[in-house]
Amino acid sequence: MAFAQGSRSGLSYIEETTFGTTPAGNFTAIPYNTHSLNLTKDRVTGNEIQPDRMLRVDRHGNRQSGGDITVDLRDGNFDPFLESALQSTWDTSPSSLPDVLKVGTTPKYFSIEDAAQDISQFRLFTGMSVGSMSFSIAPKQMVTTTMTMVGKDMTMSGSGKTVNTATVAQPFDSYSGDLSIGDVGAASAIATVTSLDFSIDNAMNATFVVGDDSTPCLETGMATVEGTMTAYFKDDTLIDRFIDEVESELIVSVDDPTGANTYTFGFPKIKINGADVPVDGQTSRIVTLPFVALYDDTEGTNFYIERPETA
C-alpha cells in the first residue's frame, strides 16, 4: 500500500478563457514550496426541535475552492499570477524600457491541477484567481510570495493533464537589489531597512445564486495595498515621515544571482501609519513602520511592478 508523498506531488496550471471552464491544451508546471488548495462546502442543518435532542438533517451546501500557494519568487514563472493579483496585463511598450504592470480591473482565471503522482490521483481546481498576494523581503531568505487563491470548484480524476516542464530561473534574494524611500517622485537609497513585507488584497469572494451550489462568478472589491517596513533606529528620518504625515515614495528592487532579471516593486505614494521603537533586549533597536499605498496621479496606480523588457 502506498500513501501520497509531498515529494511526489506536482502543481500545474492553464489560463481559462471562460470562468470555471478548463480549456484544451497542456498545463505548465508551477515551481512551489507548499500549497493548501482545497474544496470547501457550507453545511446546512435542520432547525426542528426533537424531544430526544438529536439532529435529523445535515446537508452540504455551497461549494468553492481556494487556498494558498507559497513560492520563491522568480523571473518569469509567476508573471501570469502577478497579472491576476493586479487584475491587469504587462505593458511591453516601448521596447526600450522595462515592462510594467499596474493595478487594473480585468480579472484572470486559471485551472490548477494538484497531482499526487505516486498514487495517480489528480485534483482539478477551476475558476481560480489570485484574491490576494503577499511578499516577504528580508536577509537570510529568498523573496517569498504567497498567493491566496479563490475559485469555483474541484473535481478528482485517476488521470492527469499533460504538463509542460517550466523553465525555472534562480529565485530572487534580498542581496541583489536596492530599496529607496523619500518624498513623492524623489526616492533615494536607504541602507537601514531590515525587512519589507507587503500585500495586495482584492477583497475577492464567491457569489452564490439559487439553483447552483457553485459560484457563477467572483466579486472583487478595492485593491488594498499595505505593508510593514522595519529598519534600524539610526536617526529621525523615517519616524518624522510618520509624525508629519509625509506622503512618501517607496521603491524596492530584487534580482537573482545573474544580475540580469531585476523586478522592481513601486509604491508611488505611501502613508506611514506608525513608528514603534521598542527596547527589546540589549541589541539594536528596530523601528516598525506600517504603511498603506495610495493612488498617484502621475503613475496612475497605487502599486506597480517592473520586469526586464520582453518584447
PDB file of C-alpha atoms in Angstrom:
ATOM      1  CA  MET A   1       0.000   0.000   0.000  1.00  0.00           C
ATOM      2  CA  ALA A   2       1.331   3.425  -0.976  1.00  0.00           C
ATOM      3  CA  PHE A   3       0.473   6.742   0.626  1.00  0.00           C
ATOM      4  CA  ALA A   4       0.784  10.017  -1.273  1.00  0.00           C
ATOM      5  CA  GLN A   5       4.067  11.803  -0.603  1.00  0.00           C
ATOM      6  CA  GLY A   6       4.658  15.541  -0.811  1.00  0.00           C
ATOM      7  CA  SER A   7       7.917  14.852  -2.639  1.00  0.00           C
ATOM      8  CA  ARG A   8       5.947  13.172  -5.475  1.00  0.00           C
ATOM      9  CA  SER A   9       3.341  15.927  -5.763  1.00  0.00           C
ATOM     10  CA  GLY A  10       3.165  18.406  -8.610  1.00  0.00           C
ATOM     11  CA  LEU A  11       1.220  21.606  -9.257  1.00  0.00           C
ATOM     12  CA  SER A  12       0.414  22.981 -12.722  1.00  0.00           C
ATOM     13  CA  TYR A  13      -1.918  25.486 -14.370  1.00  0.00           C
ATOM     14  CA  ILE A  14      -3.550  26.671 -17.550  1.00  0.00           C
ATOM     15  CA  GLU A  15      -5.235  30.031 -18.125  1.00  0.00           C
ATOM     16  CA  GLU A  16      -9.004  29.938 -18.622  1.00  0.00           C
ATOM     17  CA  THR A  17     -10.787  31.934 -21.299  1.00  0.00           C
ATOM     18  CA  THR A  18     -14.191  31.197 -19.741  1.00  0.00           C
ATOM     19  CA  PHE A  19     -14.526  31.353 -15.964  1.00  0.00           C
ATOM     20  CA  GLY A  20     -14.650  27.855 -14.469  1.00  0.00           C
ATOM     21  CA  THR A  21     -14.049  26.021 -17.774  1.00  0.00           C
ATOM     22  CA  THR A  22     -10.740  24.218 -18.347  1.00  0.00           C
ATOM     23  CA  PRO A  23      -9.567  24.807 -21.937  1.00  0.00           C
ATOM     24  CA  ALA A  24      -7.844  22.236 -24.119  1.00  0.00           C
ATOM     25  CA  GLY A  25      -4.061  22.283 -24.094  1.00  0.00           C
ATOM     26  CA  ASN A  26      -1.066  21.443 -21.987  1.00  0.00           C
ATOM     27  CA  PHE A  27      -0.667  22.690 -18.437  1.00  0.00           C
ATOM     28  CA  THR A  28       2.506  24.418 -17.184  1.00  0.00           C
ATOM     29  CA  ALA A  29       4.315  23.235 -14.050  1.00  0.00           C
ATOM     30  CA  ILE A  30       4.455  25.614 -11.066  1.00  0.00           C
ATOM     31  CA  PRO A  31       7.665  25.598  -9.005  1.00  0.00           C
ATOM     32  CA  TYR A  32       6.209  25.865  -5.498  1.00  0.00           C
ATOM     33  CA  ASN A  33       7.187  25.389  -1.851  1.00  0.00           C
ATOM     34  CA  THR A  34       3.853  24.477  -0.268  1.00  0.00           C
ATOM     35  CA  HIS A  35       0.165  24.745  -1.058  1.00  0.00           C
ATOM     36  CA  SER A  36      -3.127  24.334   0.779  1.00  0.00           C
ATOM     37  CA  LEU A  37      -5.604  24.209  -2.124  1.00  0.00           C
ATOM     38  CA  ASN A  38      -8.859  22.504  -1.173  1.00  0.00           C
ATOM     39  CA  LEU A  39     -12.571  22.273  -1.847  1.00  0.00           C
ATOM     40  CA  THR A  40     -14.806  23.557   0.937  1.00  0.00           C
ATOM     41  CA  LYS A  41     -18.564  23.219   1.375  1.00  0.00           C
ATOM     42  CA  ASP A  42     -21.016  25.047   3.598  1.00  0.00           C
ATOM     43  CA  ARG A  43     -23.168  22.932   5.888  1.00  0.00           C
ATOM     44  CA  VAL A  44     -26.939  23.309   6.047  1.00  0.00           C
ATOM     45  CA  THR A  45     -28.642  21.794   9.104  1.00  0.00           C
ATOM     46  CA  GLY A  46     -32.278  21.304  10.025  1.00  0.00           C
ATOM     47  CA  ASN A  47     -33.911  23.630  12.546  1.00  0.00           C
ATOM     48  CA  GLU A  48     -36.618  21.417  14.002  1.00  0.00           C
ATOM     49  CA  ILE A  49     -36.679  20.613  17.690  1.00  0.00           C
ATOM     50  CA  GLN A  50     -36.665  16.930  18.656  1.00  0.00           C
ATOM     51  CA  PRO A  51     -37.537  15.723  22.148  1.00  0.00           C
ATOM     52  CA  ASP A  52     -34.507  13.424  22.112  1.00  0.00           C
ATOM     53  CA  ARG A  53     -32.316  16.494  21.253  1.00  0.00           C
ATOM     54  CA  MET A  54     -30.653  14.846  18.228  1.00  0.00           C
ATOM     55  CA  LEU A  55     -30.311  16.279  14.718  1.00  0.00           C
ATOM     56  CA  ARG A  56     -32.011  14.540  11.795  1.00  0.00           C
ATOM     57  CA  VAL A  57     -30.772  16.698   8.873  1.00  0.00           C
ATOM     58  CA  ASP A  58     -27.282  17.783   7.823  1.00  0.00           C
ATOM     59  CA  ARG A  59     -26.614  18.596   4.153  1.00  0.00           C
ATOM     60  CA  HIS A  60     -23.789  20.029   2.093  1.00  0.00           C
ATOM     61  CA  GLY A  61     -24.453  23.480   0.664  1.00  0.00           C
ATOM     62  CA  ASN A  62     -22.463  25.979  -1.395  1.00  0.00           C
ATOM     63  CA  ARG A  63     -19.053  24.792  -2.543  1.00  0.00           C
ATOM     64  CA  GLN A  64     -15.933  26.671  -3.569  1.00  0.00           C
ATOM     65  CA  SER A  65     -12.210  26.114  -3.975  1.00  0.00           C
ATOM     66  CA  GLY A  66      -9.307  28.077  -2.571  1.00  0.00           C
ATOM     67  CA  GLY A  67      -6.130  28.090  -0.527  1.00  0.00           C
ATOM     68  CA  ASP A  68      -2.564  29.362  -0.516  1.00  0.00           C
ATOM     69  CA  ILE A  69       0.343  28.665  -2.862  1.00  0.00           C
ATOM     70  CA  THR A  70       3.704  29.695  -1.408  1.00  0.00           C
ATOM     71  CA  VAL A  71       6.661  30.136  -3.775  1.00  0.00           C
ATOM     72  CA  ASP A  72      10.147  31.584  -4.038  1.00  0.00           C
ATOM     73  CA  LEU A  73       9.653  34.451  -6.492  1.00  0.00           C
ATOM     74  CA  ARG A  74      11.489  34.057  -9.801  1.00  0.00           C
ATOM     75  CA  ASP A  75      11.841  35.730 -13.164  1.00  0.00           C
ATOM     76  CA  GLY A  76       9.005  34.734 -15.497  1.00  0.00           C
ATOM     77  CA  ASN A  77       7.491  31.753 -13.699  1.00  0.00           C
ATOM     78  CA  PHE A  78       4.741  33.654 -11.907  1.00  0.00           C
ATOM     79  CA  ASP A  79       4.059  36.562 -14.279  1.00  0.00           C
ATOM     80  CA  PRO A  80       0.509  35.336 -15.122  1.00  0.00           C
ATOM     81  CA  PHE A  81      -0.272  35.152 -11.391  1.00  0.00           C
ATOM     82  CA  LEU A  82       1.075  38.666 -10.873  1.00  0.00           C
ATOM     83  CA  GLU A  83      -1.334  39.758 -13.630  1.00  0.00           C
ATOM     84  CA  SER A  84      -4.160  38.010 -11.792  1.00  0.00           C
ATOM     85  CA  ALA A  85      -3.225  39.699  -8.498  1.00  0.00           C
ATOM     86  CA  LEU A  86      -3.137  43.166 -10.073  1.00  0.00           C
ATOM     87  CA  GLN A  87      -6.028  42.381 -12.465  1.00  0.00           C
ATOM     88  CA  SER A  88      -4.073  43.805 -15.367  1.00  0.00           C
ATOM     89  CA  THR A  89      -1.610  42.835 -18.118  1.00  0.00           C
ATOM     90  CA  TRP A  90       2.057  43.657 -18.626  1.00  0.00           C
ATOM     91  CA  ASP A  91       2.639  46.762 -20.734  1.00  0.00           C
ATOM     92  CA  THR A  92       5.507  45.810 -23.062  1.00  0.00           C
ATOM     93  CA  SER A  93       5.807  49.157 -24.872  1.00  0.00           C
ATOM     94  CA  PRO A  94       8.086  50.875 -25.576  1.00  0.00           C
ATOM     95  CA  SER A  95      10.553  48.069 -26.208  1.00  0.00           C
ATOM     96  CA  SER A  96      13.480  50.117 -24.878  1.00  0.00           C
ATOM     97  CA  LEU A  97      12.040  50.244 -21.349  1.00  0.00           C
ATOM     98  CA  PRO A  98      11.193  47.572 -18.751  1.00  0.00           C
ATOM     99  CA  ASP A  99       7.734  46.002 -18.930  1.00  0.00           C
ATOM    100  CA  VAL A 100       5.369  47.424 -16.336  1.00  0.00           C
ATOM    101  CA  LEU A 101       2.310  46.007 -14.594  1.00  0.00           C
ATOM    102  CA  LYS A 102      -0.110  48.348 -12.811  1.00  0.00           C
ATOM    103  CA  VAL A 103      -3.310  47.764 -10.864  1.00  0.00           C
ATOM    104  CA  GLY A 104      -6.294  47.306 -13.178  1.00  0.00           C
ATOM    105  CA  THR A 105      -9.821  45.949 -13.355  1.00  0.00           C
ATOM    106  CA  THR A 106      -9.603  42.820 -15.551  1.00  0.00           C
ATOM    107  CA  PRO A 107      -9.629  39.500 -13.627  1.00  0.00           C
ATOM    108  CA  LYS A 108      -7.627  36.484 -14.815  1.00  0.00           C
ATOM    109  CA  TYR A 109      -8.635  32.901 -14.028  1.00  0.00           C
ATOM    110  CA  PHE A 110      -6.823  29.554 -14.016  1.00  0.00           C
ATOM    111  CA  SER A 111      -7.456  25.844 -13.848  1.00  0.00           C
ATOM    112  CA  ILE A 112      -4.904  24.352 -11.439  1.00  0.00           C
ATOM    113  CA  GLU A 113      -4.106  20.648 -11.082  1.00  0.00           C
ATOM    114  CA  ASP A 114      -2.726  19.116  -7.897  1.00  0.00           C
ATOM    115  CA  ALA A 115      -1.091  15.833  -8.934  1.00  0.00           C
ATOM    116  CA  ALA A 116      -0.391  13.080  -6.402  1.00  0.00           C
ATOM    117  CA  GLN A 117       1.680  11.216  -8.971  1.00  0.00           C
ATOM    118  CA  ASP A 118       2.712   8.287  -6.788  1.00  0.00           C
ATOM    119  CA  ILE A 119      -0.912   7.188  -6.306  1.00  0.00           C
ATOM    120  CA  SER A 120      -2.296   8.529  -9.643  1.00  0.00           C
ATOM    121  CA  GLN A 121      -4.822  10.866  -8.065  1.00  0.00           C
ATOM    122  CA  PHE A 122      -5.391  14.314  -9.538  1.00  0.00           C
ATOM    123  CA  ARG A 123      -7.442  17.189  -8.148  1.00  0.00           C
ATOM    124  CA  LEU A 124      -8.505  19.810 -10.695  1.00  0.00           C
ATOM    125  CA  PHE A 125      -9.426  23.250  -9.341  1.00  0.00           C
ATOM    126  CA  THR A 126     -11.338  25.555 -11.690  1.00  0.00           C
ATOM    127  CA  GLY A 127     -12.131  29.260 -11.795  1.00  0.00           C
ATOM    128  CA  MET A 128      -9.077  30.060  -9.665  1.00  0.00           C
ATOM    129  CA  SER A 129      -7.954  33.683  -9.299  1.00  0.00           C
ATOM    130  CA  VAL A 130      -5.458  35.444  -7.027  1.00  0.00           C
ATOM    131  CA  GLY A 131      -7.599  37.025  -4.325  1.00  0.00           C
ATOM    132  CA  SER A 132      -4.553  38.406  -2.535  1.00  0.00           C
ATOM    133  CA  MET A 133      -0.794  38.153  -2.848  1.00  0.00           C
ATOM    134  CA  SER A 134       1.821  38.857  -0.178  1.00  0.00           C
ATOM    135  CA  PHE A 135       5.580  39.333  -0.468  1.00  0.00           C
ATOM    136  CA  SER A 136       8.330  38.996   2.131  1.00  0.00           C
ATOM    137  CA  ILE A 137      11.780  40.515   1.512  1.00  0.00           C
ATOM    138  CA  ALA A 138      14.414  40.077   4.207  1.00  0.00           C
ATOM    139  CA  PRO A 139      18.021  38.953   4.720  1.00  0.00           C
ATOM    140  CA  LYS A 140      18.803  35.241   5.015  1.00  0.00           C
ATOM    141  CA  GLN A 141      15.870  34.139   2.853  1.00  0.00           C
ATOM    142  CA  MET A 142      14.604  34.049  -0.693  1.00  0.00           C
ATOM    143  CA  VAL A 143      11.912  36.533  -1.688  1.00  0.00           C
ATOM    144  CA  THR A 144       8.863  34.591  -0.544  1.00  0.00           C
ATOM    145  CA  THR A 145       5.462  35.096  -2.119  1.00  0.00           C
ATOM    146  CA  THR A 146       2.129  33.666  -1.012  1.00  0.00           C
ATOM    147  CA  MET A 147      -0.754  33.631  -3.484  1.00  0.00           C
ATOM    148  CA  THR A 148      -4.146  33.242  -1.822  1.00  0.00           C
ATOM    149  CA  MET A 149      -6.417  31.709  -4.444  1.00  0.00           C
ATOM    150  CA  VAL A 150     -10.190  31.978  -4.647  1.00  0.00           C
ATOM    151  CA  GLY A 151     -12.074  29.705  -7.050  1.00  0.00           C
ATOM    152  CA  LYS A 152     -15.183  27.932  -8.235  1.00  0.00           C
ATOM    153  CA  ASP A 153     -14.945  24.162  -7.814  1.00  0.00           C
ATOM    154  CA  MET A 154     -12.848  20.991  -7.710  1.00  0.00           C
ATOM    155  CA  THR A 155     -13.073  17.559  -9.312  1.00  0.00           C
ATOM    156  CA  MET A 156     -10.970  14.415  -8.888  1.00  0.00           C
ATOM    157  CA  SER A 157      -9.652  12.015 -11.510  1.00  0.00           C
ATOM    158  CA  GLY A 158      -7.405   8.992 -11.865  1.00  0.00           C
ATOM    159  CA  SER A 159      -5.627  10.554 -14.839  1.00  0.00           C
ATOM    160  CA  GLY A 160      -3.846  13.870 -15.056  1.00  0.00           C
ATOM    161  CA  LYS A 161      -3.221  16.581 -17.602  1.00  0.00           C
ATOM    162  CA  THR A 162      -0.235  16.754 -19.927  1.00  0.00           C
ATOM    163  CA  VAL A 163       2.175  19.107 -18.176  1.00  0.00           C
ATOM    164  CA  ASN A 164       4.972  21.111 -19.771  1.00  0.00           C
ATOM    165  CA  THR A 165       8.046  21.411 -17.591  1.00  0.00           C
ATOM    166  CA  ALA A 166       8.654  25.023 -16.595  1.00  0.00           C
ATOM    167  CA  THR A 167      11.983  26.712 -17.264  1.00  0.00           C
ATOM    168  CA  VAL A 168      12.842  27.560 -13.679  1.00  0.00           C
ATOM    169  CA  ALA A 169      15.008  30.618 -13.069  1.00  0.00           C
ATOM    170  CA  GLN A 170      17.047  31.207  -9.928  1.00  0.00           C
ATOM    171  CA  PRO A 171      14.928  32.597  -7.052  1.00  0.00           C
ATOM    172  CA  PHE A 172      15.227  36.248  -6.078  1.00  0.00           C
ATOM    173  CA  ASP A 173      17.006  37.232  -2.878  1.00  0.00           C
ATOM    174  CA  SER A 174      17.358  40.459  -0.883  1.00  0.00           C
ATOM    175  CA  TYR A 175      21.076  40.836  -1.523  1.00  0.00           C
ATOM    176  CA  SER A 176      20.761  41.556  -5.241  1.00  0.00           C
ATOM    177  CA  GLY A 177      18.573  44.660  -5.134  1.00  0.00           C
ATOM    178  CA  ASP A 178      18.031  48.095  -3.651  1.00  0.00           C
ATOM    179  CA  LEU A 179      15.480  49.971  -1.548  1.00  0.00           C
ATOM    180  CA  SER A 180      14.710  53.680  -1.819  1.00  0.00           C
ATOM    181  CA  ILE A 181      12.340  55.953   0.068  1.00  0.00           C
ATOM    182  CA  GLY A 182      11.747  59.700   0.038  1.00  0.00           C
ATOM    183  CA  ASP A 183       9.355  62.408  -0.998  1.00  0.00           C
ATOM    184  CA  VAL A 184       6.909  61.511  -3.758  1.00  0.00           C
ATOM    185  CA  GLY A 185       8.837  61.483  -7.033  1.00  0.00           C
ATOM    186  CA  ALA A 186      12.196  61.780  -5.274  1.00  0.00           C
ATOM    187  CA  ALA A 187      13.005  58.499  -3.526  1.00  0.00           C
ATOM    188  CA  SER A 188      16.650  57.898  -2.612  1.00  0.00           C
ATOM    189  CA  ALA A 189      18.514  54.797  -1.463  1.00  0.00           C
ATOM    190  CA  ILE A 190      18.457  53.893   2.209  1.00  0.00           C
ATOM    191  CA  ALA A 191      20.650  51.276   3.888  1.00  0.00           C
ATOM    192  CA  THR A 192      18.972  50.743   7.274  1.00  0.00           C
ATOM    193  CA  VAL A 193      15.907  48.677   6.301  1.00  0.00           C
ATOM    194  CA  THR A 194      15.908  45.160   7.749  1.00  0.00           C
ATOM    195  CA  SER A 195      12.739  43.755   6.148  1.00  0.00           C
ATOM    196  CA  LEU A 196       9.802  44.650   3.932  1.00  0.00           C
ATOM    197  CA  ASP A 197       6.505  42.784   3.875  1.00  0.00           C
ATOM    198  CA  PHE A 198       3.609  43.931   1.700  1.00  0.00           C
ATOM    199  CA  SER A 199       0.450  42.621   0.083  1.00  0.00           C
ATOM    200  CA  ILE A 200      -2.268  43.435  -2.413  1.00  0.00           C
ATOM    201  CA  ASP A 201      -5.770  42.334  -1.429  1.00  0.00           C
ATOM    202  CA  ASN A 202      -8.605  42.369  -3.988  1.00  0.00           C
ATOM    203  CA  ALA A 203     -11.381  41.606  -1.443  1.00  0.00           C
ATOM    204  CA  MET A 204     -12.427  38.752  -3.743  1.00  0.00           C
ATOM    205  CA  ASN A 205     -15.319  36.472  -2.802  1.00  0.00           C
ATOM    206  CA  ALA A 206     -17.573  33.882  -4.371  1.00  0.00           C
ATOM    207  CA  THR A 207     -21.171  34.788  -5.171  1.00  0.00           C
ATOM    208  CA  PHE A 208     -24.000  32.280  -4.889  1.00  0.00           C
ATOM    209  CA  VAL A 209     -27.425  32.030  -6.520  1.00  0.00           C
ATOM    210  CA  VAL A 210     -30.486  29.824  -6.166  1.00  0.00           C
ATOM    211  CA  GLY A 211     -30.272  26.670  -8.272  1.00  0.00           C
ATOM    212  CA  ASP A 212     -26.477  26.243  -8.263  1.00  0.00           C
ATOM    213  CA  ASP A 213     -24.176  25.085  -5.474  1.00  0.00           C
ATOM    214  CA  SER A 214     -21.041  26.658  -7.014  1.00  0.00           C
ATOM    215  CA  THR A 215     -20.381  30.296  -7.777  1.00  0.00           C
ATOM    216  CA  PRO A 216     -21.270  31.661 -11.248  1.00  0.00           C
ATOM    217  CA  CYS A 217     -18.635  34.404 -10.818  1.00  0.00           C
ATOM    218  CA  LEU A 218     -16.282  36.017  -8.328  1.00  0.00           C
ATOM    219  CA  GLU A 219     -16.850  39.501  -6.986  1.00  0.00           C
ATOM    220  CA  THR A 220     -13.990  41.953  -6.468  1.00  0.00           C
ATOM    221  CA  GLY A 221     -13.614  44.922  -4.146  1.00  0.00           C
ATOM    222  CA  MET A 222     -10.960  47.605  -3.820  1.00  0.00           C
ATOM    223  CA  ALA A 223      -7.292  46.784  -4.435  1.00  0.00           C
ATOM    224  CA  THR A 224      -5.819  47.476  -0.997  1.00  0.00           C
ATOM    225  CA  VAL A 225      -2.011  47.605  -0.886  1.00  0.00           C
ATOM    226  CA  GLU A 226      -0.483  47.651   2.595  1.00  0.00           C
ATOM    227  CA  GLY A 227       2.807  46.673   4.130  1.00  0.00           C
ATOM    228  CA  THR A 228       5.255  46.891   7.007  1.00  0.00           C
ATOM    229  CA  MET A 229       8.868  48.009   6.846  1.00  0.00           C
ATOM    230  CA  THR A 230      11.377  47.541   9.659  1.00  0.00           C
ATOM    231  CA  ALA A 231      14.624  49.487   9.954  1.00  0.00           C
ATOM    232  CA  TYR A 232      17.445  50.116  12.384  1.00  0.00           C
ATOM    233  CA  PHE A 233      16.850  53.143  14.632  1.00  0.00           C
ATOM    234  CA  LYS A 234      19.623  55.407  13.324  1.00  0.00           C
ATOM    235  CA  ASP A 235      18.008  58.864  13.311  1.00  0.00           C
ATOM    236  CA  ASP A 236      14.627  60.589  12.977  1.00  0.00           C
ATOM    237  CA  THR A 237      14.364  60.366   9.150  1.00  0.00           C
ATOM    238  CA  LEU A 238      11.744  57.636   8.933  1.00  0.00           C
ATOM    239  CA  ILE A 239       9.951  58.471  12.180  1.00  0.00           C
ATOM    240  CA  ASP A 240       9.433  62.075  11.054  1.00  0.00           C
ATOM    241  CA  ARG A 241       7.608  60.810   7.972  1.00  0.00           C
ATOM    242  CA  PHE A 242       5.066  59.282  10.345  1.00  0.00           C
ATOM    243  CA  ILE A 243       4.917  62.218  12.759  1.00  0.00           C
ATOM    244  CA  ASP A 244       4.499  64.820   9.991  1.00  0.00           C
ATOM    245  CA  GLU A 245       2.189  62.589   7.875  1.00  0.00           C
ATOM    246  CA  VAL A 246       4.502  62.981   4.875  1.00  0.00           C
ATOM    247  CA  GLU A 247       3.390  61.234   1.685  1.00  0.00           C
ATOM    248  CA  SER A 248       6.371  59.216   0.521  1.00  0.00           C
ATOM    249  CA  GLU A 249       7.562  57.129  -2.411  1.00  0.00           C
ATOM    250  CA  LEU A 250       8.926  53.623  -1.811  1.00  0.00           C
ATOM    251  CA  ILE A 251      10.781  51.574  -4.424  1.00  0.00           C
ATOM    252  CA  VAL A 252      12.400  48.169  -3.886  1.00  0.00           C
ATOM    253  CA  SER A 253      14.157  46.016  -6.467  1.00  0.00           C
ATOM    254  CA  VAL A 254      15.176  42.368  -6.243  1.00  0.00           C
ATOM    255  CA  ASP A 255      17.215  40.131  -8.514  1.00  0.00           C
ATOM    256  CA  ASP A 256      18.754  36.700  -8.780  1.00  0.00           C
ATOM    257  CA  PRO A 257      22.498  35.894  -8.816  1.00  0.00           C
ATOM    258  CA  THR A 258      22.689  36.526 -12.587  1.00  0.00           C
ATOM    259  CA  GLY A 259      22.051  40.232 -12.019  1.00  0.00           C
ATOM    260  CA  ALA A 260      20.014  40.347 -15.235  1.00  0.00           C
ATOM    261  CA  ASN A 261      16.453  39.722 -14.037  1.00  0.00           C
ATOM    262  CA  THR A 262      15.608  42.702 -11.831  1.00  0.00           C
ATOM    263  CA  TYR A 263      11.997  43.019 -10.685  1.00  0.00           C
ATOM    264  CA  THR A 264      11.071  46.369  -9.169  1.00  0.00           C
ATOM    265  CA  PHE A 265       8.114  46.957  -6.848  1.00  0.00           C
ATOM    266  CA  GLY A 266       6.988  50.556  -6.800  1.00  0.00           C
ATOM    267  CA  PHE A 267       4.722  52.365  -4.352  1.00  0.00           C
ATOM    268  CA  PRO A 268       4.492  55.879  -5.839  1.00  0.00           C
ATOM    269  CA  LYS A 269       2.652  57.320  -2.827  1.00  0.00           C
ATOM    270  CA  ILE A 270       2.510  55.762   0.628  1.00  0.00           C
ATOM    271  CA  LYS A 271       1.330  56.999   4.019  1.00  0.00           C
ATOM    272  CA  ILE A 272       3.288  55.672   7.026  1.00  0.00           C
ATOM    273  CA  ASN A 273       0.834  54.974   9.850  1.00  0.00           C
ATOM    274  CA  GLY A 274       3.071  54.073  12.766  1.00  0.00           C
ATOM    275  CA  ALA A 275       6.662  54.153  14.050  1.00  0.00           C
ATOM    276  CA  ASP A 276       7.071  51.878  17.059  1.00  0.00           C
ATOM    277  CA  VAL A 277      10.611  51.810  18.544  1.00  0.00           C
ATOM    278  CA  PRO A 278      10.602  49.361  21.483  1.00  0.00           C
ATOM    279  CA  VAL A 279      13.604  48.293  23.533  1.00  0.00           C
ATOM    280  CA  ASP A 280      13.653  44.529  23.032  1.00  0.00           C
ATOM    281  CA  GLY A 281      16.817  43.459  24.809  1.00  0.00           C
ATOM    282  CA  GLN A 282      20.413  44.654  24.572  1.00  0.00           C
ATOM    283  CA  THR A 283      20.823  44.592  20.777  1.00  0.00           C
ATOM    284  CA  SER A 284      19.979  47.140  18.096  1.00  0.00           C
ATOM    285  CA  ARG A 285      16.625  48.912  18.319  1.00  0.00           C
ATOM    286  CA  ILE A 286      14.258  48.438  15.383  1.00  0.00           C
ATOM    287  CA  VAL A 287      11.624  50.849  14.048  1.00  0.00           C
ATOM    288  CA  THR A 288       8.430  49.218  12.730  1.00  0.00           C
ATOM    289  CA  LEU A 289       6.669  51.257  10.050  1.00  0.00           C
ATOM    290  CA  PRO A 290       3.269  50.069   8.753  1.00  0.00           C
ATOM    291  CA  PHE A 291       2.117  51.816   5.576  1.00  0.00           C
ATOM    292  CA  VAL A 292      -0.694  51.975   3.038  1.00  0.00           C
ATOM    293  CA  ALA A 293      -0.264  52.714  -0.680  1.00  0.00           C
ATOM    294  CA  LEU A 294      -2.423  55.449  -2.221  1.00  0.00           C
ATOM    295  CA  TYR A 295      -3.328  56.272  -5.823  1.00  0.00           C
ATOM    296  CA  ASP A 296      -0.787  58.525  -7.514  1.00  0.00           C
ATOM    297  CA  ASP A 297      -1.946  60.779 -10.372  1.00  0.00           C
ATOM    298  CA  THR A 298       1.408  60.741 -12.157  1.00  0.00           C
ATOM    299  CA  GLU A 299       1.821  56.950 -12.237  1.00  0.00           C
ATOM    300  CA  GLY A 300      -1.909  56.254 -12.493  1.00  0.00           C
ATOM    301  CA  THR A 301      -1.731  53.496  -9.885  1.00  0.00           C
ATOM    302  CA  ASN A 302      -1.087  52.808  -6.202  1.00  0.00           C
ATOM    303  CA  PHE A 303       1.349  49.956  -6.962  1.00  0.00           C
ATOM    304  CA  TYR A 304       3.335  48.730  -9.940  1.00  0.00           C
ATOM    305  CA  ILE A 305       5.832  46.022 -10.860  1.00  0.00           C
ATOM    306  CA  GLU A 306       8.573  46.304 -13.475  1.00  0.00           C
ATOM    307  CA  ARG A 307      10.387  43.372 -15.094  1.00  0.00           C
ATOM    308  CA  PRO A 308      13.116  43.167 -17.764  1.00  0.00           C
ATOM    309  CA  GLU A 309      11.879  44.119 -21.243  1.00  0.00           C
ATOM    310  CA  THR A 310      10.482  41.078 -23.088  1.00  0.00           C
ATOM    311  CA  ALA A 311       9.084  42.435 -26.392  1.00  0.00           C
TER     312      ALA A 311
END
